[in-house]
Amino acid sequence: MANKTNDPKRSSWIGYNRDTHFPIQNIPFGVFLTRDNVITIGTRIGDYAIDLGALQEMGYFDMVPLTDDMFMQDTLNDFISDGKKTWSLVRNRIGDIFDKNNPELRDHKEHRDRIIFAMDEVEMQLPVLIGDYTDFYSSKEHATNVGTMFRDPDNALLPNWLHMPVAYHGRSSSIIPSNIPIHRPQGQTIPAGSDQPVFGPSKLVDFELEMAFITTDANLLGHPIPVKEAEDYIFGMVMLNDWSARDIQKWEYVPLGPFLAKSFASSISPWIVTLEALEPFRTESPKREKPVLDYLDSKKNSSFDINLEVDITPQQGRPTTVCKSNFKHLYWNISQQLAHHTVNGCPVNSGDLMGSGTISGPTPDSYGSMLELSWRGEKPIKLNDGTERKFIEDYDTVTMRGYCHKGDLRIGFGEVSNKILPFYQPKSK
């Protein structure tokens, strides 16, 4: 069934530019607020949001076994819980409805007016209720760069890194969608040459170029997920900017790891792109430098060729692309990450978010953070307006994009874009 939906020759009666991230072959899922102040589950084709709640209410999904209110909710969690078979049936049904040659909705103006919205008429929401958030550390280039900066360059990777996907548990309450501004965090830092910390706003706010996958209800307590079955429990992927305060992190991370430096904000793109849509873009992970244990021995072509870009835009300025990377650079793929996450019996739930870790490539222009791009501030990045950046300044907007491209087929994630505001100061009474 997926082959029909992914057919690169397929077209829609909804028109779109050939460079869109959202052709009929994509069919992502998200949640948005309509012009009538109704929150609904939807999908997107070109520059149009499609109200799946209204589609279901008018009977367009009657041939798909769904609960009556499946798409009339404010999160995708229940839909994700229904599993891979349901996701595929719904995605293919949407593809059929909007196929260029299908008059079912195309020739029904009254229904179209209720179902289809221009993107500037809707407000995107967080697509899932995120119960838990895990952040991996799976880019060898990133881990090597950071280890070189802060440890012995000859021993940049810690001994465990080439044997398992390293990760930590993050904070789900501060995960936000694109376009929400973020206040510069405050916390303790340690001045150079001092043995006493000071309190104040972070001076070294950084972005981290990541992607994340979202799980369904995958396993019971005590039941590992086999690596070769892991993708059956992954609904789809989003862009992730896992913001970081480097100076706060430097002081706090020993012995238990990052805390305030990471929990102030993480932002995701609002449309979840299914693994089914990414199927044509499969590729191999980087060559293993050490043999993996059997529970991490994933199938061939378990990664995806996804182009990634990061822009910095100063207030009232033009964007400068500071990074071009690719998801395929990750040493540990998503199947290995989920298998490792659950090998001890840890259960994962519908809507759990799993970050990839910063995605850096092999060249300096592909490094996925300002920490690396400016090499700890020693090599400032020049922007289009002539100013320089070592880290992110107040009123800078960071925008990340991701897309796959093969022949005439392009499948994308859109953007995750957020502005940094000065640290929060309550108004005086």
Coordinates of C-alpha atoms in Angstrom, one line a residue:
M1 CA 0.0 0.0 0.0
A2 CA 2.8 2.4 0.8
N3 CA 4.2 2.1 -2.7
K4 CA 1.1 3.8 -4.1
T5 CA 1.3 6.7 -1.7
N6 CA 5.0 7.1 -2.2
D7 CA 4.8 6.9 -6.1
P8 CA 6.8 9.9 -7.2
K9 CA 4.6 10.3 -10.3
R10 CA 1.5 10.8 -8.2
S11 CA 0.0 14.4 -8.0
S12 CA -2.7 16.1 -6.2
W13 CA -5.6 18.4 -7.2
I14 CA -4.2 20.7 -4.5
G15 CA -1.5 22.6 -6.3
Y16 CA 2.0 23.2 -4.9
N17 CA 5.5 24.2 -5.9
R18 CA 7.8 21.4 -6.9
D19 CA 10.2 22.4 -4.1
T20 CA 7.6 22.0 -1.4
H21 CA 8.4 19.9 1.6
F22 CA 4.8 18.6 1.6
P23 CA 3.8 16.9 -1.7
I24 CA 1.1 14.3 -1.7
Q25 CA 3.8 11.7 -1.1
N26 CA 4.5 13.1 2.3
I27 CA 1.2 13.1 4.3
P28 CA 2.6 14.3 7.7
F29 CA 0.5 14.6 10.8
G30 CA 0.1 17.5 13.2
V31 CA -2.3 19.5 15.3
F32 CA -3.5 23.0 14.6
L33 CA -5.9 25.7 15.7
T34 CA -8.3 26.7 13.0
R35 CA -9.6 30.2 12.1
D36 CA -12.8 29.2 14.1
N37 CA -10.7 28.5 17.2
V38 CA -11.1 24.8 16.9
I39 CA -8.1 22.5 17.7
T40 CA -8.0 19.5 15.3
I41 CA -5.6 16.9 14.1
G42 CA -4.5 17.5 10.5
T43 CA -2.2 16.8 7.6
R44 CA -0.6 19.1 5.1
I45 CA -0.3 19.2 1.3
G46 CA 1.7 22.1 -0.2
D47 CA 0.7 25.3 1.6
Y48 CA -2.6 24.0 2.9
A49 CA -3.5 22.4 6.2
I50 CA -6.2 19.7 6.0
D51 CA -8.7 19.2 8.9
L52 CA -8.8 15.4 9.5
G53 CA -11.4 15.8 12.2
A54 CA -13.8 17.4 9.7
L55 CA -12.9 14.7 7.1
Q56 CA -13.8 12.0 9.6
E57 CA -17.0 13.7 10.7
M58 CA -18.2 13.9 7.1
G59 CA -17.5 10.2 6.5
Y60 CA -14.4 10.2 4.4
F61 CA -12.7 7.6 6.7
D62 CA -15.7 5.3 7.1
M63 CA -13.8 2.4 5.4
V64 CA -10.9 2.7 7.9
P65 CA -11.5 1.1 11.4
L66 CA -11.2 4.2 13.7
T67 CA -12.9 5.3 16.9
D68 CA -15.5 7.9 16.2
D69 CA -13.5 10.8 17.6
M70 CA -10.0 9.7 16.5
F71 CA -9.1 13.0 14.8
M72 CA -11.3 15.3 16.9
Q73 CA -8.7 15.5 19.7
D74 CA -6.0 17.9 20.6
T75 CA -3.1 15.5 20.4
L76 CA -2.0 12.6 18.2
N77 CA -1.4 10.2 21.1
D78 CA -4.5 8.0 20.6
F79 CA -3.9 7.7 16.9
I80 CA -0.3 6.8 17.4
S81 CA -1.4 4.1 19.9
D82 CA -3.5 2.4 17.2
G83 CA -0.3 1.2 15.6
K84 CA 1.5 0.8 12.3
K85 CA -1.4 -0.8 10.4
T86 CA -3.8 2.1 11.2
W87 CA -1.2 4.7 10.3
S88 CA -0.7 3.1 6.9
L89 CA -4.4 2.8 6.2
V90 CA -5.1 6.4 7.1
R91 CA -2.1 7.7 5.2
N92 CA -3.1 5.8 2.0
R93 CA -6.7 6.9 2.4
I94 CA -5.6 10.6 2.5
G95 CA -3.5 10.0 -0.5
D96 CA -6.5 8.6 -2.4
I97 CA -8.8 11.5 -1.4
F98 CA -6.4 14.1 -2.6
D99 CA -5.2 12.3 -5.7
K100 CA -5.6 14.5 -8.8
N101 CA -8.0 12.0 -10.5
N102 CA -10.3 11.5 -7.5
P103 CA -13.4 13.8 -7.7
E104 CA -14.8 12.6 -4.3
L105 CA -13.7 15.8 -2.4
R106 CA -12.2 17.7 -5.3
D107 CA -15.7 18.4 -6.8
H108 CA -17.5 19.0 -3.5
K109 CA -16.9 22.7 -2.8
E110 CA -18.9 22.8 0.5
H111 CA -16.8 20.1 2.0
R112 CA -13.6 21.6 0.7
D113 CA -14.4 24.9 2.4
R114 CA -14.8 23.1 5.7
I115 CA -11.7 20.9 5.4
I116 CA -8.9 22.9 3.8
F117 CA -7.1 25.9 5.3
A118 CA -4.3 28.1 4.0
M119 CA -1.3 27.7 6.3
D120 CA -1.5 31.4 7.3
E121 CA -5.0 30.7 8.6
V122 CA -4.0 28.1 11.2
E123 CA -1.7 28.1 14.3
M124 CA 0.4 25.0 14.7
Q125 CA 0.4 23.3 18.2
L126 CA 2.6 20.7 19.9
P127 CA 1.5 17.5 18.0
V128 CA 1.7 15.1 20.9
L129 CA 1.5 15.0 24.7
I130 CA 5.1 14.2 25.5
G131 CA 5.3 12.0 28.6
D132 CA 9.0 11.3 28.4
Y133 CA 12.0 12.7 26.6
T134 CA 15.3 11.0 26.0
D135 CA 18.3 12.7 24.3
F136 CA 20.9 10.5 22.7
Y137 CA 24.5 11.4 21.9
S138 CA 24.9 9.5 18.6
S139 CA 27.1 11.7 16.3
K140 CA 30.7 10.5 16.4
E141 CA 31.9 13.7 14.9
H142 CA 30.1 15.8 17.5
A143 CA 31.3 13.6 20.4
T144 CA 34.8 13.7 19.1
N145 CA 34.8 17.5 18.7
V146 CA 33.5 18.0 22.2
G147 CA 35.9 15.5 23.6
T148 CA 38.8 17.1 21.8
M149 CA 37.8 20.5 23.3
F150 CA 37.4 19.5 26.8
R151 CA 39.5 16.4 27.2
D152 CA 42.6 14.8 25.7
P153 CA 42.3 14.9 21.9
D154 CA 43.8 11.4 21.7
N155 CA 41.1 10.1 23.9
A156 CA 38.2 12.3 22.8
L157 CA 35.6 9.4 22.9
L158 CA 35.0 7.8 26.2
P159 CA 35.5 4.0 26.3
N160 CA 31.7 3.2 26.2
W161 CA 30.8 5.4 23.2
L162 CA 31.6 3.0 20.3
H163 CA 29.8 0.1 22.1
M164 CA 26.3 1.7 22.9
P165 CA 24.1 4.7 22.1
V166 CA 24.8 7.0 25.1
A167 CA 21.8 9.0 26.3
Y168 CA 20.3 11.0 29.2
H169 CA 16.8 11.6 30.4
G170 CA 15.5 15.1 29.5
R171 CA 12.7 17.4 30.6
S172 CA 9.4 17.1 28.6
S173 CA 7.6 20.0 30.2
S174 CA 9.8 22.6 28.4
I175 CA 9.4 21.1 24.9
I176 CA 7.7 23.6 22.6
P177 CA 6.6 24.0 19.0
S178 CA 8.2 26.3 16.4
N179 CA 7.7 30.0 16.7
I180 CA 7.5 30.2 20.5
P181 CA 10.1 32.7 21.8
I182 CA 12.5 31.5 24.5
H183 CA 14.0 33.5 27.3
R184 CA 17.7 33.3 27.9
P185 CA 18.1 31.0 30.9
Q186 CA 19.7 31.9 34.2
G187 CA 21.8 29.8 36.6
Q188 CA 25.1 29.3 38.2
T189 CA 28.3 29.6 36.2
I190 CA 32.0 29.5 37.3
P191 CA 34.1 32.5 36.2
A192 CA 37.5 31.6 34.7
G193 CA 40.2 31.4 37.4
S194 CA 37.6 31.4 40.3
D195 CA 36.6 28.7 42.7
Q196 CA 33.3 30.5 43.6
P197 CA 30.2 30.4 41.3
V198 CA 28.1 33.4 40.3
F199 CA 24.4 33.7 39.4
G200 CA 23.1 35.3 36.3
P201 CA 21.9 34.8 32.7
S202 CA 23.8 32.4 30.5
K203 CA 26.3 34.1 28.2
L204 CA 26.8 31.0 26.0
V205 CA 23.4 30.0 24.7
D206 CA 23.7 27.5 21.9
F207 CA 21.5 25.6 19.4
E208 CA 21.9 21.9 18.9
L209 CA 20.9 20.5 15.4
E210 CA 19.0 17.3 16.1
M211 CA 16.1 15.2 14.9
A212 CA 13.8 13.1 17.0
F213 CA 11.5 10.1 16.6
I214 CA 8.2 9.6 18.3
T215 CA 7.1 6.2 19.6
T216 CA 3.9 4.3 20.1
D217 CA 3.0 2.1 23.1
A218 CA 5.8 -0.3 22.4
N219 CA 6.5 -2.7 25.3
L220 CA 5.5 -3.8 28.8
L221 CA 7.8 -3.3 31.8
G222 CA 10.6 -5.8 31.6
H223 CA 10.1 -6.6 27.8
P224 CA 12.9 -5.4 25.5
I225 CA 12.2 -4.4 21.9
P226 CA 14.3 -6.4 19.4
V227 CA 16.4 -4.1 17.2
K228 CA 15.0 -5.6 14.0
E229 CA 11.5 -4.8 15.1
A230 CA 12.2 -1.4 16.5
E231 CA 10.9 0.6 13.5
D232 CA 7.4 -1.0 14.0
Y233 CA 7.1 1.1 17.1
I234 CA 8.3 4.4 15.7
F235 CA 5.5 6.6 14.3
G236 CA 7.6 9.3 12.7
M237 CA 10.2 12.0 13.0
V238 CA 10.5 15.8 13.6
M239 CA 13.2 18.4 13.6
L240 CA 14.6 19.1 17.1
N241 CA 16.5 22.1 18.4
D242 CA 17.8 21.0 21.8
W243 CA 18.9 24.4 23.1
S244 CA 21.9 24.4 25.5
A245 CA 23.5 26.9 27.9
R246 CA 27.2 25.9 27.7
D247 CA 28.5 27.9 30.6
I248 CA 25.8 26.6 33.0
Q249 CA 26.4 23.1 31.8
K250 CA 30.2 23.3 32.3
W251 CA 29.7 24.0 36.0
E252 CA 26.8 21.6 36.7
Y253 CA 27.2 18.5 34.6
V254 CA 29.7 16.6 36.9
P255 CA 28.7 14.1 38.3
L256 CA 25.1 13.6 37.0
G257 CA 25.1 15.4 33.7
P258 CA 23.2 18.4 32.3
F259 CA 20.3 19.8 34.2
L260 CA 19.4 23.5 34.0
A261 CA 21.6 23.9 31.0
K262 CA 19.2 21.8 28.9
S263 CA 15.8 21.9 30.6
F264 CA 14.9 25.5 29.8
A265 CA 13.7 24.7 26.3
S266 CA 13.8 22.2 23.5
S267 CA 11.8 23.0 20.3
I268 CA 10.4 20.7 17.6
S269 CA 8.9 21.2 14.1
P270 CA 5.1 20.8 14.2
W271 CA 4.6 18.2 11.4
I272 CA 5.5 14.5 12.2
V273 CA 6.8 12.8 9.0
T274 CA 6.1 9.1 9.1
L275 CA 8.8 6.5 8.5
E276 CA 6.6 5.2 5.6
A277 CA 7.1 8.6 3.9
L278 CA 10.9 8.4 4.4
E279 CA 11.1 4.8 3.0
P280 CA 12.5 5.9 -0.4
F281 CA 15.4 7.7 1.3
R282 CA 16.9 4.8 3.3
T283 CA 20.7 4.6 3.5
E284 CA 23.4 2.8 5.5
S285 CA 24.8 4.1 8.8
P286 CA 28.5 4.9 9.0
K287 CA 30.8 1.9 9.1
R288 CA 31.2 0.3 12.5
E289 CA 34.6 0.9 14.2
K290 CA 33.9 -1.8 16.8
P291 CA 31.8 -4.9 16.6
V292 CA 28.3 -4.3 18.2
L293 CA 26.7 -6.7 20.7
D294 CA 23.9 -8.9 19.2
Y295 CA 21.1 -6.8 20.6
L296 CA 22.3 -3.8 18.6
D297 CA 22.9 -5.6 15.3
S298 CA 20.4 -3.7 13.2
K299 CA 19.2 -4.3 9.6
K300 CA 21.1 -2.8 6.7
N301 CA 19.9 0.6 5.5
S302 CA 18.5 1.6 8.9
S303 CA 19.3 5.3 8.5
F304 CA 17.9 8.0 6.2
D305 CA 19.4 10.5 3.9
I306 CA 18.0 13.8 5.3
N307 CA 19.6 17.1 4.4
L308 CA 19.8 19.5 7.4
E309 CA 20.4 23.3 7.5
V310 CA 20.6 25.9 10.2
D311 CA 20.1 29.7 9.8
I312 CA 20.8 32.5 12.2
T313 CA 18.8 35.7 11.7
P314 CA 19.6 38.8 13.7
Q315 CA 16.7 41.1 14.6
Q316 CA 15.7 43.0 11.5
G317 CA 18.5 41.2 9.6
R318 CA 18.8 38.6 6.9
P319 CA 19.3 34.9 7.6
T320 CA 22.8 33.4 7.3
T321 CA 23.1 29.6 6.8
V322 CA 25.7 28.6 9.3
C323 CA 25.4 24.8 9.0
K324 CA 24.7 22.1 6.4
S325 CA 24.6 18.6 7.7
N326 CA 22.8 15.3 7.2
F327 CA 21.0 12.8 9.4
K328 CA 22.9 9.9 7.8
H329 CA 26.1 11.0 9.7
L330 CA 24.7 9.5 12.9
Y331 CA 26.8 6.6 14.1
W332 CA 23.9 5.0 16.0
N333 CA 20.6 4.7 14.1
I334 CA 17.1 5.0 15.5
S335 CA 16.5 1.2 15.7
Q336 CA 19.7 0.8 17.8
Q337 CA 18.6 3.7 20.0
L338 CA 15.2 2.2 20.8
A339 CA 16.6 -1.3 21.2
H340 CA 19.2 0.0 23.7
H341 CA 16.6 2.2 25.5
T342 CA 14.4 -0.8 26.2
V343 CA 17.0 -3.6 26.6
N344 CA 16.8 -3.3 30.4
G345 CA 13.0 -3.5 30.2
C346 CA 12.2 0.2 30.3
P347 CA 8.7 0.7 28.8
V348 CA 8.1 3.5 26.2
N349 CA 4.7 5.0 25.6
S350 CA 2.7 6.8 22.8
G351 CA 4.1 10.2 22.3
D352 CA 7.6 9.7 23.9
L353 CA 10.2 11.8 22.2
M354 CA 13.7 10.4 21.5
G355 CA 16.3 13.0 20.4
S356 CA 19.2 12.0 18.2
G357 CA 21.8 14.2 19.8
T358 CA 23.6 16.9 17.9
I359 CA 24.2 15.9 14.3
S360 CA 27.6 17.0 13.1
G361 CA 29.2 16.0 9.8
P362 CA 32.9 15.6 8.9
T363 CA 33.6 19.1 7.7
P364 CA 33.6 22.4 9.7
D365 CA 30.6 23.8 7.9
S366 CA 28.6 20.7 8.9
Y367 CA 29.1 21.0 12.7
G368 CA 25.7 21.1 14.4
S369 CA 26.3 23.6 17.2
M370 CA 27.9 27.0 17.7
L371 CA 30.2 25.4 20.3
E372 CA 31.8 23.5 17.3
L373 CA 31.2 26.1 14.5
S374 CA 33.0 28.8 16.5
W375 CA 35.3 26.2 18.3
R376 CA 34.4 27.4 21.8
G377 CA 34.3 31.0 20.6
E378 CA 37.8 31.0 19.2
K379 CA 36.7 31.3 15.6
P380 CA 33.6 33.6 15.4
I381 CA 31.1 33.0 12.6
K382 CA 30.5 36.0 10.3
L383 CA 26.8 36.8 9.4
N384 CA 25.5 38.4 6.3
D385 CA 25.1 41.8 8.0
G386 CA 28.8 41.9 8.9
T387 CA 28.3 41.0 12.6
E388 CA 29.9 38.0 14.2
R389 CA 28.6 35.3 16.5
K390 CA 30.4 33.1 18.9
F391 CA 27.1 32.0 20.5
I392 CA 23.5 33.0 20.1
E393 CA 22.7 36.6 21.1
D394 CA 19.4 38.2 22.3
Y395 CA 16.8 38.6 19.6
D396 CA 18.6 36.2 17.2
T397 CA 16.3 33.7 15.6
V398 CA 17.6 30.2 14.9
T399 CA 15.8 28.2 12.1
M400 CA 16.4 24.6 11.2
R401 CA 15.2 22.8 8.1
G402 CA 15.3 19.2 7.0
Y403 CA 14.3 17.5 3.7
C404 CA 15.0 14.4 1.6
H405 CA 15.6 14.7 -2.1
K406 CA 15.8 12.0 -4.8
G407 CA 15.0 12.8 -8.5
D408 CA 11.8 14.7 -8.6
L409 CA 10.7 13.6 -5.1
R410 CA 11.2 15.9 -2.1
I411 CA 9.9 15.0 1.4
G412 CA 10.5 17.6 4.1
F413 CA 9.9 18.5 7.7
G414 CA 9.4 22.2 7.3
E415 CA 11.1 24.3 9.9
V416 CA 11.6 24.7 13.6
S417 CA 12.3 28.4 14.3
N418 CA 12.5 30.2 17.6
K419 CA 13.8 33.6 18.8
I420 CA 16.0 34.1 21.9
L421 CA 14.7 36.9 24.2
P422 CA 16.6 38.5 27.1
F423 CA 16.4 36.7 30.5
Y424 CA 13.0 37.0 32.2
Q425 CA 12.6 40.0 34.5
P426 CA 9.2 40.3 36.3
K427 CA 7.4 43.6 35.9
S428 CA 7.7 45.8 39.0
K429 CA 4.4 46.3 40.9

